Amino acid sequence: MSEWTWEWTGYDPAAERLRESLCTLGNGYFATRGAVPECRAGLVHCPGTYAAGCYNRLESAVAGRQVVNEDLVNLPNWLLLRFRLRRTEGAWGPWFSPDRHALLDHRHTLDLRRATLTRAFRHRGDEACVLGVEQTRLVHMGDPHLAALRTVFTADDWSGEVEIESCLDGEVINGNVHRYRALNRRHVTQLRTGTEEPHTVWLSCRTSTSDIAVAMAARTTVVADLAPVSSELRPGRHHAVHRLVVPIAPRQPVTVEKTVTLHTSRDTAISDPLGEAVDRLSTAEDFPGLLDSHVAAWERLWQRADIQVPGEAGRILRFHLFHVLQTLSPHTADLDVGVPARGLHGEAYRGHVFWDELFVLPYLNLHFPEVSLGLLNYRYRRLPRACRAAAAIGRAGAMYPWQSGSDGREETQEWHLNPHSGHWLPDHSRLQHHVGSAIAYNVWQYCEATGDTEYLHTKGAEMLVQIARFWTDLAVFDPGLGRYRIRGVVGPDEYHDSYPGAALPGLDDNAYTNVTAAWVLTRTLDLLRRLPAWRREELFERVRMDGNELTKWDEISRRLRVPFHQGVISQFEGYGDLAELDWDAYRTRYGSIRRLDRILEAEGDTVNRYKASKQADVLMLDYLFSPTELRQLFLRLGYDLDDEAWRRTVDYYLQRTSHGSTLSGLVHGLVLARARRAEAWQYVQEALEADIADIQGGTTGEGIHLGAMAGTLDLVQRGLTGLETREDALWLDPVPLPALSEYGFSLRYRGHWGVGVRRRGGQLEIGVPDSEEKPIRVVLADRAVTIAPGETCTLVLAES
């Protein structure tokens, strides 16, 4: 392996699903898991293909109830290509399968720079004929509707024939997540297949309820010294097959190129997905030509986004960046899609959009702001639905869903399965209304990074106002406390969704929820004061707003309650009254207790009784806000949060968190790095290894954790540098992390492309490329400098 390549050697059926996720190739429009081409879906393999935003809704019977779930659809399998051998005048052997045939060696190589997956192995047939096979695939980054697979067969000391079956397989279900097997999983219907001589087969279908038309076309050709003996195109009920028989001689390679196009009715500037797929295929280049243009497209991406960190941490960070770019590429900017929590790599969380853009957009804002803008517009288009959701429960403003899919309705399941107990349990995570604050935060950060005041003053302002209205209406004044309270919510922790023995779900005064709500109100008030008068009038008219509302916003932003106990911030009101958990006893009994909620429920207990958090909740505040901004927020609310109180709070929750989310190590790593704590690296390492080591015990095979991957990039870019984009300047407050003491990356800041930032030793070097743009102002704790285009400034950092 090198800094740009990752290898998997041997063949282990138990590890295939994990490898398939990690070897997924995509381009932002669609992605295909890294399954071996000859195998259909089953218990071992899941050759899933997923198009961004392609959802379908099905009804299922679960535990005697009818439930409806919307899923990202597993589309027909374009990858399928199998082969079998026979010696001259011999009988055909069986179709090759790695699960039935011995492999002399087997290796997968993922090349990040070229974005290709190459598989090489040697196979001994039933008649002792050894065949070398090398397969290289790509999902084209230049043309998002193209993919290709090249297979090269090389015989050792024997002659004969190889039969190849290249197939488009429409007999697919959503089968990647075993927990969902009790649900209705067949999403594609109305299958049709056909052929076009001499090399093309096609398949079309529709999703059963969302009625999205999907079309694929495949061209399979042979490059060899000897022409195929036969070539037959076979349309079928569920499959479109091209079967070829090709002569093979010792050490004379036979190359099979399979090129595929994919279109759906969600595409723009087309009239017919099938016609477009067939037409685009007819003009597609051969594999070498496609590879060249694909690699060139990736080279342009790496120029804008590469990160340089020495050692294994650097390799992993580049691996994470690769998967982020495969899910959220420049093609994403033209699509109506959000950030799928598990990428386009699997079916966990049903492909839904949660709050993960909170961890993704800070990175994208400074590299691919057009992608950030597209993702924010996904939220803006669903603002009317969020307003209707709030009105349905008697609230003003916009109540965004915790889980979103095609149209912005609440997609959170009402029941979820605990695999430890086999019980179906009510799911109250839809009460995580803090997702609205995350959307507001993302709008603000995007506009600060890009200077896009037009967006901030129009669509951004409209979202901020409606989210602020929701918080204002949800907050209730408590005369006894003299403060406003937000009741009946669930915080980022997710473990706690009600008080012990309570009849109704929800918690009161979740600190993270209340503080971020206060931030939304404060920022929106600031924005409205700064808006030109005509803009403000236009906005008020559009949202039917009376300026008198602002007085109450200001009052609530200063008087929302933040509970404390024992000198630390309480995660929610009453947290300090919960029982302490015997952490050592549970670790001894179960080993991994990341999903402590499931363990306790299987014992007939509930995590609601204990001071135990799944992931960072209160500490998320330090992830979002600089220490200065967080202190100012608390002062505005009437609380003095000094360094000692925050240190006690960090220590308190470190001892009471099970890290049941991949985001937990990430947040704790950044929080501890800011606090100059030695144990920060332990949590950063956990965040780096979350997916490659599958630390959640099998979940990565159901899709990567996109927020955690992007968050590790942000940890270097924003966490270690203390980078903030505000007041038309780059603010830096570098923190020491000895294991990551050297790093470099480039930024796109305002009109400047390729602003270089590099830390080495005790110095921070900032280079601004030559252009006609204005100089950049850089502010550190003890000084400010202005760097003109074409200049490089080296700053000596103070000892920490």
Short mmCIF file of N, CA, C and O in Angstrom, two decimals, residues 18-128:
data_model
loop_
_atom_site.label_atom_id
_atom_site.label_comp_id
_atom_site.label_asym_id
_atom_site.label_seq_id
_atom_site.Cartn_x
_atom_site.Cartn_y
_atom_site.Cartn_z
N LEU A 18 -18.15 -5.36 4.58
CA LEU A 18 -17.34 -4.22 4.99
C LEU A 18 -16.46 -3.75 3.84
O LEU A 18 -16.41 -2.56 3.53
N ARG A 19 -15.78 -4.70 3.19
CA ARG A 19 -14.91 -4.32 2.07
C ARG A 19 -15.72 -3.68 0.95
O ARG A 19 -15.28 -2.70 0.33
N GLU A 20 -16.90 -4.20 0.68
CA GLU A 20 -17.74 -3.63 -0.38
C GLU A 20 -18.07 -2.17 -0.10
O GLU A 20 -18.05 -1.33 -1.00
N SER A 21 -18.39 -1.85 1.15
CA SER A 21 -18.67 -0.45 1.50
C SER A 21 -17.44 0.42 1.29
O SER A 21 -17.52 1.51 0.71
N LEU A 22 -16.30 -0.04 1.80
CA LEU A 22 -15.08 0.75 1.73
C LEU A 22 -14.55 0.87 0.32
O LEU A 22 -13.77 1.78 0.02
N CYS A 23 -14.95 -0.05 -0.56
CA CYS A 23 -14.51 -0.02 -1.96
C CYS A 23 -15.57 0.52 -2.90
O CYS A 23 -15.47 0.37 -4.12
N THR A 24 -16.59 1.14 -2.36
CA THR A 24 -17.63 1.76 -3.20
C THR A 24 -17.01 2.84 -4.08
O THR A 24 -16.14 3.58 -3.65
N LEU A 25 -17.48 2.89 -5.33
CA LEU A 25 -17.08 3.95 -6.25
C LEU A 25 -18.32 4.76 -6.63
O LEU A 25 -19.39 4.19 -6.87
N GLY A 26 -18.17 6.08 -6.70
CA GLY A 26 -19.31 6.94 -7.03
C GLY A 26 -18.86 8.28 -7.57
O GLY A 26 -17.66 8.59 -7.62
N ASN A 27 -19.84 9.09 -7.97
CA ASN A 27 -19.52 10.39 -8.55
C ASN A 27 -20.48 11.50 -8.10
O ASN A 27 -20.54 12.56 -8.72
N GLY A 28 -21.23 11.25 -7.04
CA GLY A 28 -22.19 12.23 -6.56
C GLY A 28 -23.57 12.03 -7.14
O GLY A 28 -24.57 12.32 -6.48
N TYR A 29 -23.65 11.53 -8.36
CA TYR A 29 -24.94 11.22 -8.99
C TYR A 29 -25.37 9.81 -8.62
O TYR A 29 -26.52 9.57 -8.25
N PHE A 30 -24.45 8.84 -8.74
CA PHE A 30 -24.75 7.49 -8.28
C PHE A 30 -23.46 6.81 -7.82
O PHE A 30 -22.35 7.29 -8.10
N ALA A 31 -23.61 5.73 -7.09
CA ALA A 31 -22.47 4.97 -6.60
C ALA A 31 -22.81 3.49 -6.62
O ALA A 31 -23.97 3.10 -6.51
N THR A 32 -21.77 2.67 -6.75
CA THR A 32 -21.92 1.22 -6.76
C THR A 32 -20.95 0.61 -5.76
O THR A 32 -19.76 0.95 -5.75
N ARG A 33 -21.46 -0.26 -4.92
CA ARG A 33 -20.62 -0.92 -3.92
C ARG A 33 -19.57 -1.80 -4.59
O ARG A 33 -19.74 -2.25 -5.73
N GLY A 34 -18.50 -2.07 -3.83
CA GLY A 34 -17.36 -2.79 -4.39
C GLY A 34 -17.52 -4.30 -4.41
O GLY A 34 -16.56 -5.02 -4.12
N ALA A 35 -18.70 -4.80 -4.75
CA ALA A 35 -18.95 -6.25 -4.77
C ALA A 35 -18.21 -6.90 -5.92
O ALA A 35 -17.92 -6.27 -6.94
N VAL A 36 -17.91 -8.19 -5.77
CA VAL A 36 -17.29 -8.93 -6.87
C VAL A 36 -18.33 -9.07 -7.99
O VAL A 36 -19.51 -9.32 -7.73
N PRO A 37 -17.92 -8.91 -9.25
CA PRO A 37 -18.92 -8.80 -10.34
C PRO A 37 -19.72 -10.06 -10.60
O PRO A 37 -20.85 -9.98 -11.11
N GLU A 38 -19.17 -11.23 -10.27
CA GLU A 38 -19.84 -12.47 -10.66
C GLU A 38 -20.94 -12.91 -9.71
O GLU A 38 -21.65 -13.88 -9.99
N CYS A 39 -21.09 -12.25 -8.57
CA CYS A 39 -22.01 -12.72 -7.55
C CYS A 39 -23.24 -11.82 -7.43
O CYS A 39 -23.14 -10.59 -7.40
N ARG A 40 -24.40 -12.48 -7.35
CA ARG A 40 -25.63 -11.75 -7.07
C ARG A 40 -25.76 -11.52 -5.56
O ARG A 40 -25.01 -12.04 -4.76
N ALA A 41 -26.74 -10.71 -5.19
CA ALA A 41 -26.94 -10.38 -3.78
C ALA A 41 -27.35 -11.61 -2.98
O ALA A 41 -28.08 -12.48 -3.47
N GLY A 42 -26.89 -11.67 -1.75
CA GLY A 42 -27.23 -12.76 -0.84
C GLY A 42 -26.71 -12.44 0.53
O GLY A 42 -26.49 -11.28 0.88
N LEU A 43 -26.47 -13.45 1.33
CA LEU A 43 -25.99 -13.23 2.69
C LEU A 43 -24.57 -12.71 2.72
O LEU A 43 -24.17 -12.03 3.68
N VAL A 44 -23.78 -13.03 1.69
CA VAL A 44 -22.38 -12.60 1.67
C VAL A 44 -22.19 -11.30 0.92
O VAL A 44 -21.51 -10.39 1.38
N HIS A 45 -22.83 -11.19 -0.24
CA HIS A 45 -22.56 -10.07 -1.14
C HIS A 45 -23.76 -9.13 -1.24
O HIS A 45 -24.91 -9.56 -1.14
N CYS A 46 -23.46 -7.85 -1.48
CA CYS A 46 -24.51 -6.87 -1.71
C CYS A 46 -24.05 -5.90 -2.79
O CYS A 46 -23.49 -4.84 -2.47
N PRO A 47 -24.25 -6.25 -4.06
CA PRO A 47 -23.81 -5.36 -5.14
C PRO A 47 -24.80 -4.23 -5.39
O PRO A 47 -25.48 -4.17 -6.41
N GLY A 48 -24.90 -3.33 -4.44
CA GLY A 48 -25.90 -2.26 -4.52
C GLY A 48 -25.45 -1.10 -5.38
O GLY A 48 -24.28 -0.72 -5.40
N THR A 49 -26.40 -0.53 -6.11
CA THR A 49 -26.20 0.72 -6.85
C THR A 49 -27.29 1.69 -6.41
O THR A 49 -28.48 1.35 -6.42
N TYR A 50 -26.88 2.91 -6.04
CA TYR A 50 -27.81 3.89 -5.47
C TYR A 50 -27.63 5.23 -6.18
O TYR A 50 -26.51 5.73 -6.31
N ALA A 51 -28.72 5.79 -6.64
CA ALA A 51 -28.71 7.12 -7.26
C ALA A 51 -29.16 8.15 -6.23
O ALA A 51 -30.17 7.94 -5.54
N ALA A 52 -28.44 9.23 -6.11
CA ALA A 52 -28.76 10.27 -5.12
C ALA A 52 -30.19 10.76 -5.31
O ALA A 52 -30.60 11.11 -6.41
N GLY A 53 -30.94 10.74 -4.21
CA GLY A 53 -32.31 11.27 -4.23
C GLY A 53 -33.35 10.33 -4.79
O GLY A 53 -34.52 10.72 -4.89
N CYS A 54 -32.98 9.10 -5.13
CA CYS A 54 -33.94 8.15 -5.73
C CYS A 54 -34.58 7.32 -4.60
O CYS A 54 -34.06 6.27 -4.22
N TYR A 55 -35.70 7.81 -4.08
CA TYR A 55 -36.38 7.19 -2.94
C TYR A 55 -37.69 6.53 -3.38
O TYR A 55 -38.28 6.87 -4.40
N ASN A 56 -38.15 5.61 -2.52
CA ASN A 56 -39.45 4.98 -2.74
C ASN A 56 -40.04 4.61 -1.39
O ASN A 56 -39.33 4.27 -0.45
N ARG A 57 -41.37 4.67 -1.30
CA ARG A 57 -42.07 4.46 -0.04
C ARG A 57 -42.88 3.17 -0.11
O ARG A 57 -43.62 2.93 -1.06
N LEU A 58 -42.71 2.32 0.93
CA LEU A 58 -43.44 1.05 0.99
C LEU A 58 -44.08 0.87 2.36
O LEU A 58 -43.55 1.35 3.37
N GLU A 59 -45.16 0.14 2.38
CA GLU A 59 -45.85 -0.20 3.63
C GLU A 59 -45.50 -1.63 4.01
O GLU A 59 -45.42 -2.52 3.17
N SER A 60 -45.30 -1.85 5.30
CA SER A 60 -44.95 -3.18 5.82
C SER A 60 -45.74 -3.46 7.08
O SER A 60 -46.16 -2.54 7.79
N ALA A 61 -45.92 -4.74 7.38
CA ALA A 61 -46.52 -5.16 8.64
C ALA A 61 -45.40 -5.49 9.62
O ALA A 61 -44.58 -6.36 9.36
N VAL A 62 -45.37 -4.76 10.75
CA VAL A 62 -44.32 -4.94 11.75
C VAL A 62 -44.97 -5.08 13.11
O VAL A 62 -45.67 -4.18 13.57
N ALA A 63 -44.73 -6.22 13.75
CA ALA A 63 -45.25 -6.47 15.10
C ALA A 63 -46.74 -6.15 15.20
O ALA A 63 -47.20 -5.52 16.15
N GLY A 64 -47.48 -6.57 14.19
CA GLY A 64 -48.92 -6.37 14.19
C GLY A 64 -49.38 -4.98 13.80
O GLY A 64 -50.56 -4.66 13.92
N ARG A 65 -48.43 -4.13 13.35
CA ARG A 65 -48.77 -2.77 12.96
C ARG A 65 -48.39 -2.55 11.50
O ARG A 65 -47.44 -3.14 10.99
N GLN A 66 -49.09 -1.67 10.84
CA GLN A 66 -48.73 -1.26 9.49
C GLN A 66 -47.84 -0.02 9.59
O GLN A 66 -48.22 0.98 10.21
N VAL A 67 -46.65 -0.10 9.05
CA VAL A 67 -45.72 1.03 9.07
C VAL A 67 -45.31 1.36 7.65
O VAL A 67 -45.31 0.50 6.77
N VAL A 68 -44.97 2.62 7.43
CA VAL A 68 -44.55 3.08 6.12
C VAL A 68 -43.14 3.63 6.24
O VAL A 68 -42.85 4.44 7.13
N ASN A 69 -42.26 3.17 5.36
CA ASN A 69 -40.88 3.65 5.34
C ASN A 69 -40.49 4.06 3.93
O ASN A 69 -40.87 3.40 2.95
N GLU A 70 -39.73 5.14 3.84
CA GLU A 70 -39.17 5.56 2.56
C GLU A 70 -37.69 5.20 2.55
O GLU A 70 -36.96 5.49 3.51
N ASP A 71 -37.24 4.58 1.47
CA ASP A 71 -35.86 4.11 1.36
C ASP A 71 -35.18 4.64 0.11
O ASP A 71 -35.83 4.84 -0.93
N LEU A 72 -33.87 4.83 0.22
CA LEU A 72 -33.04 5.00 -0.97
C LEU A 72 -33.01 3.66 -1.69
O LEU A 72 -32.70 2.63 -1.09
N VAL A 73 -33.36 3.65 -2.96
CA VAL A 73 -33.64 2.40 -3.67
C VAL A 73 -32.36 1.76 -4.20
O VAL A 73 -31.51 2.44 -4.82
N ASN A 74 -32.23 0.46 -3.96
CA ASN A 74 -31.19 -0.33 -4.62
C ASN A 74 -31.63 -0.57 -6.06
O ASN A 74 -32.60 -1.28 -6.32
N LEU A 75 -30.92 0.03 -7.00
CA LEU A 75 -31.29 -0.03 -8.41
C LEU A 75 -30.79 -1.33 -9.04
O LEU A 75 -29.98 -2.06 -8.44
N PRO A 76 -31.25 -1.66 -10.24
CA PRO A 76 -30.74 -2.87 -10.92
C PRO A 76 -29.21 -2.91 -10.93
O PRO A 76 -28.54 -1.88 -11.00
N ASN A 77 -28.70 -4.12 -10.89
CA ASN A 77 -27.27 -4.36 -10.77
C ASN A 77 -26.63 -4.38 -12.16
O ASN A 77 -26.83 -5.32 -12.93
N TRP A 78 -25.85 -3.34 -12.46
CA TRP A 78 -25.18 -3.27 -13.76
C TRP A 78 -23.87 -4.03 -13.78
O TRP A 78 -23.30 -4.32 -14.84
N LEU A 79 -23.36 -4.38 -12.61
CA LEU A 79 -22.01 -4.90 -12.47
C LEU A 79 -21.87 -6.36 -12.92
O LEU A 79 -20.77 -6.80 -13.28
N LEU A 80 -22.95 -7.09 -12.93
CA LEU A 80 -22.90 -8.55 -13.05
C LEU A 80 -22.17 -9.01 -14.32
O LEU A 80 -22.56 -8.67 -15.44
N LEU A 81 -21.11 -9.79 -14.11
CA LEU A 81 -20.35 -10.39 -15.21
C LEU A 81 -19.70 -11.67 -14.68
O LEU A 81 -18.91 -11.61 -13.73
N ARG A 82 -20.09 -12.79 -15.26
CA ARG A 82 -19.52 -14.06 -14.79
C ARG A 82 -18.92 -14.82 -15.97
O ARG A 82 -19.13 -14.48 -17.14
N PHE A 83 -18.14 -15.86 -15.65
CA PHE A 83 -17.45 -16.59 -16.70
C PHE A 83 -17.29 -18.06 -16.31
O PHE A 83 -17.37 -18.44 -15.12
N ARG A 84 -17.05 -18.89 -17.32
CA ARG A 84 -16.69 -20.29 -17.12
C ARG A 84 -15.75 -20.70 -18.24
O ARG A 84 -15.65 -20.02 -19.27
N LEU A 85 -15.06 -21.82 -18.03
CA LEU A 85 -13.97 -22.22 -18.91
C LEU A 85 -14.20 -23.62 -19.48
O LEU A 85 -14.91 -24.44 -18.89
N ARG A 86 -13.55 -23.87 -20.62
CA ARG A 86 -13.40 -25.25 -21.08
C ARG A 86 -12.14 -25.33 -21.93
O ARG A 86 -11.80 -24.42 -22.67
N ARG A 87 -11.46 -26.46 -21.76
CA ARG A 87 -10.31 -26.73 -22.62
C ARG A 87 -10.80 -27.05 -24.03
O ARG A 87 -11.98 -27.36 -24.24
N THR A 88 -9.88 -27.01 -24.97
CA THR A 88 -10.23 -27.36 -26.34
C THR A 88 -10.86 -28.75 -26.39
O THR A 88 -10.30 -29.72 -25.86
N GLU A 89 -12.08 -28.80 -26.95
CA GLU A 89 -12.85 -30.04 -27.10
C GLU A 89 -13.24 -30.66 -25.75
O GLU A 89 -13.63 -31.83 -25.69
N GLY A 90 -13.13 -29.90 -24.68
CA GLY A 90 -13.56 -30.40 -23.39
C GLY A 90 -14.97 -29.93 -23.07
O GLY A 90 -15.63 -29.23 -23.85
N ALA A 91 -15.44 -30.29 -21.88
CA ALA A 91 -16.78 -29.87 -21.44
C ALA A 91 -16.66 -28.55 -20.67
O ALA A 91 -15.61 -28.23 -20.10
N TRP A 92 -17.77 -27.81 -20.67
CA TRP A 92 -17.78 -26.56 -19.91
C TRP A 92 -17.70 -26.85 -18.41
O TRP A 92 -18.40 -27.74 -17.91
N GLY A 93 -16.87 -26.10 -17.74
CA GLY A 93 -16.85 -26.17 -16.29
C GLY A 93 -17.96 -25.34 -15.71
O GLY A 93 -18.71 -24.66 -16.43
N PRO A 94 -18.09 -25.30 -14.38
CA PRO A 94 -19.15 -24.49 -13.74
C PRO A 94 -18.81 -23.00 -13.82
O PRO A 94 -17.65 -22.62 -14.03
N TRP A 95 -19.84 -22.18 -13.65
CA TRP A 95 -19.60 -20.75 -13.57
C TRP A 95 -18.74 -20.45 -12.35
O TRP A 95 -18.98 -20.98 -11.25
N PHE A 96 -17.75 -19.60 -12.53
CA PHE A 96 -16.83 -19.29 -11.45
C PHE A 96 -17.54 -18.57 -10.32
O PHE A 96 -18.35 -17.66 -10.53
N SER A 97 -17.21 -18.96 -9.08
CA SER A 97 -17.69 -18.27 -7.89
C SER A 97 -16.60 -18.35 -6.83
O SER A 97 -16.08 -19.44 -6.56
N PRO A 98 -16.24 -17.24 -6.20
CA PRO A 98 -15.22 -17.29 -5.15
C PRO A 98 -15.67 -18.09 -3.93
O PRO A 98 -14.84 -18.51 -3.13
N ASP A 99 -16.98 -18.29 -3.80
CA ASP A 99 -17.48 -19.06 -2.67
C ASP A 99 -17.42 -20.56 -2.92
O ASP A 99 -17.58 -21.35 -1.98
N ARG A 100 -17.17 -20.97 -4.18
CA ARG A 100 -17.13 -22.41 -4.50
C ARG A 100 -15.79 -22.86 -5.07
O ARG A 100 -15.51 -24.05 -5.08
N HIS A 101 -14.98 -21.96 -5.54
CA HIS A 101 -13.74 -22.32 -6.20
C HIS A 101 -12.54 -21.78 -5.44
O HIS A 101 -12.59 -20.69 -4.86
N ALA A 102 -11.45 -22.56 -5.49
CA ALA A 102 -10.23 -22.16 -4.81
C ALA A 102 -9.56 -21.02 -5.58
O ALA A 102 -9.50 -21.03 -6.81
N LEU A 103 -9.06 -20.05 -4.84
CA LEU A 103 -8.34 -18.92 -5.42
C LEU A 103 -6.86 -19.08 -5.06
O LEU A 103 -6.51 -19.27 -3.90
N LEU A 104 -6.01 -19.01 -6.09
CA LEU A 104 -4.58 -19.13 -5.82
C LEU A 104 -4.06 -17.87 -5.13
O LEU A 104 -3.14 -17.93 -4.33
N ASP A 105 -4.61 -16.75 -5.47
CA ASP A 105 -4.37 -15.50 -4.75
C ASP A 105 -5.51 -14.55 -5.11
O ASP A 105 -6.20 -14.74 -6.11
N HIS A 106 -5.70 -13.53 -4.29
CA HIS A 106 -6.85 -12.65 -4.50
C HIS A 106 -6.53 -11.31 -3.87
O HIS A 106 -6.16 -11.24 -2.69
N ARG A 107 -6.68 -10.24 -4.64
CA ARG A 107 -6.33 -8.92 -4.12
C ARG A 107 -7.24 -7.86 -4.74
O ARG A 107 -7.48 -7.86 -5.94
N HIS A 108 -7.73 -6.95 -3.90
CA HIS A 108 -8.42 -5.75 -4.35
C HIS A 108 -7.53 -4.55 -4.05
O HIS A 108 -7.00 -4.42 -2.93
N THR A 109 -7.39 -3.65 -5.01
CA THR A 109 -6.60 -2.42 -4.82
C THR A 109 -7.47 -1.23 -5.16
O THR A 109 -7.95 -1.10 -6.30
N LEU A 110 -7.68 -0.37 -4.18
CA LEU A 110 -8.42 0.87 -4.38
C LEU A 110 -7.41 1.99 -4.58
O LEU A 110 -6.63 2.30 -3.68
N ASP A 111 -7.43 2.59 -5.77
CA ASP A 111 -6.52 3.67 -6.10
C ASP A 111 -7.28 4.99 -5.94
O ASP A 111 -8.16 5.31 -6.74
N LEU A 112 -6.95 5.74 -4.90
CA LEU A 112 -7.68 6.97 -4.61
C LEU A 112 -7.40 8.05 -5.65
O LEU A 112 -8.29 8.80 -6.02
N ARG A 113 -6.18 8.15 -6.11
CA ARG A 113 -5.83 9.20 -7.06
C ARG A 113 -6.62 9.03 -8.35
O ARG A 113 -7.13 9.99 -8.93
N ARG A 114 -6.75 7.78 -8.82
CA ARG A 114 -7.42 7.50 -10.09
C ARG A 114 -8.88 7.10 -9.90
O ARG A 114 -9.62 6.98 -10.87
N ALA A 115 -9.28 6.87 -8.65
CA ALA A 115 -10.65 6.46 -8.33
C ALA A 115 -11.05 5.22 -9.10
O ALA A 115 -12.11 5.17 -9.75
N THR A 116 -10.21 4.20 -9.01
CA THR A 116 -10.50 2.91 -9.63
C THR A 116 -10.36 1.81 -8.59
O THR A 116 -9.60 1.94 -7.63
N LEU A 117 -11.08 0.73 -8.81
CA LEU A 117 -10.96 -0.47 -7.98
C LEU A 117 -10.49 -1.59 -8.89
O LEU A 117 -11.16 -1.93 -9.88
N THR A 118 -9.33 -2.16 -8.58
CA THR A 118 -8.77 -3.25 -9.38
C THR A 118 -8.72 -4.51 -8.55
O THR A 118 -8.24 -4.51 -7.41
N ARG A 119 -9.22 -5.58 -9.15
CA ARG A 119 -9.23 -6.90 -8.50
C ARG A 119 -8.38 -7.83 -9.35
O ARG A 119 -8.55 -7.91 -10.57
N ALA A 120 -7.46 -8.54 -8.72
CA ALA A 120 -6.61 -9.48 -9.43
C ALA A 120 -6.62 -10.81 -8.68
O ALA A 120 -6.49 -10.84 -7.46
N PHE A 121 -6.78 -11.89 -9.44
CA PHE A 121 -6.72 -13.22 -8.82
C PHE A 121 -6.37 -14.26 -9.87
O PHE A 121 -6.43 -14.00 -11.08
N ARG A 122 -5.98 -15.42 -9.39
CA ARG A 122 -5.72 -16.58 -10.26
C ARG A 122 -6.65 -17.69 -9.84
O ARG A 122 -6.82 -17.97 -8.65
N HIS A 123 -7.24 -18.32 -10.84
CA HIS A 123 -8.28 -19.32 -10.60
C HIS A 123 -7.89 -20.62 -11.29
O HIS A 123 -7.51 -20.62 -12.46
N ARG A 124 -7.95 -21.72 -10.54
CA ARG A 124 -7.69 -23.04 -11.12
C ARG A 124 -9.02 -23.71 -11.45
O ARG A 124 -9.83 -23.98 -10.56
N GLY A 125 -9.25 -23.94 -12.73
CA GLY A 125 -10.48 -24.59 -13.15
C GLY A 125 -10.49 -26.07 -12.83
O GLY A 125 -9.50 -26.65 -12.35
N ASP A 126 -11.64 -26.73 -13.13
CA ASP A 126 -11.80 -28.14 -12.78
C ASP A 126 -10.85 -29.04 -13.54
O ASP A 126 -10.55 -30.15 -13.10
N GLU A 127 -10.34 -28.61 -14.69
CA GLU A 127 -9.42 -29.42 -15.47
C GLU A 127 -7.98 -28.93 -15.32
O GLU A 127 -7.17 -29.05 -16.25
N ALA A 128 -7.68 -28.39 -14.15
CA ALA A 128 -6.33 -27.93 -13.81
C ALA A 128 -5.83 -26.82 -14.73
O ALA A 128 -4.63 -26.63 -14.90
#
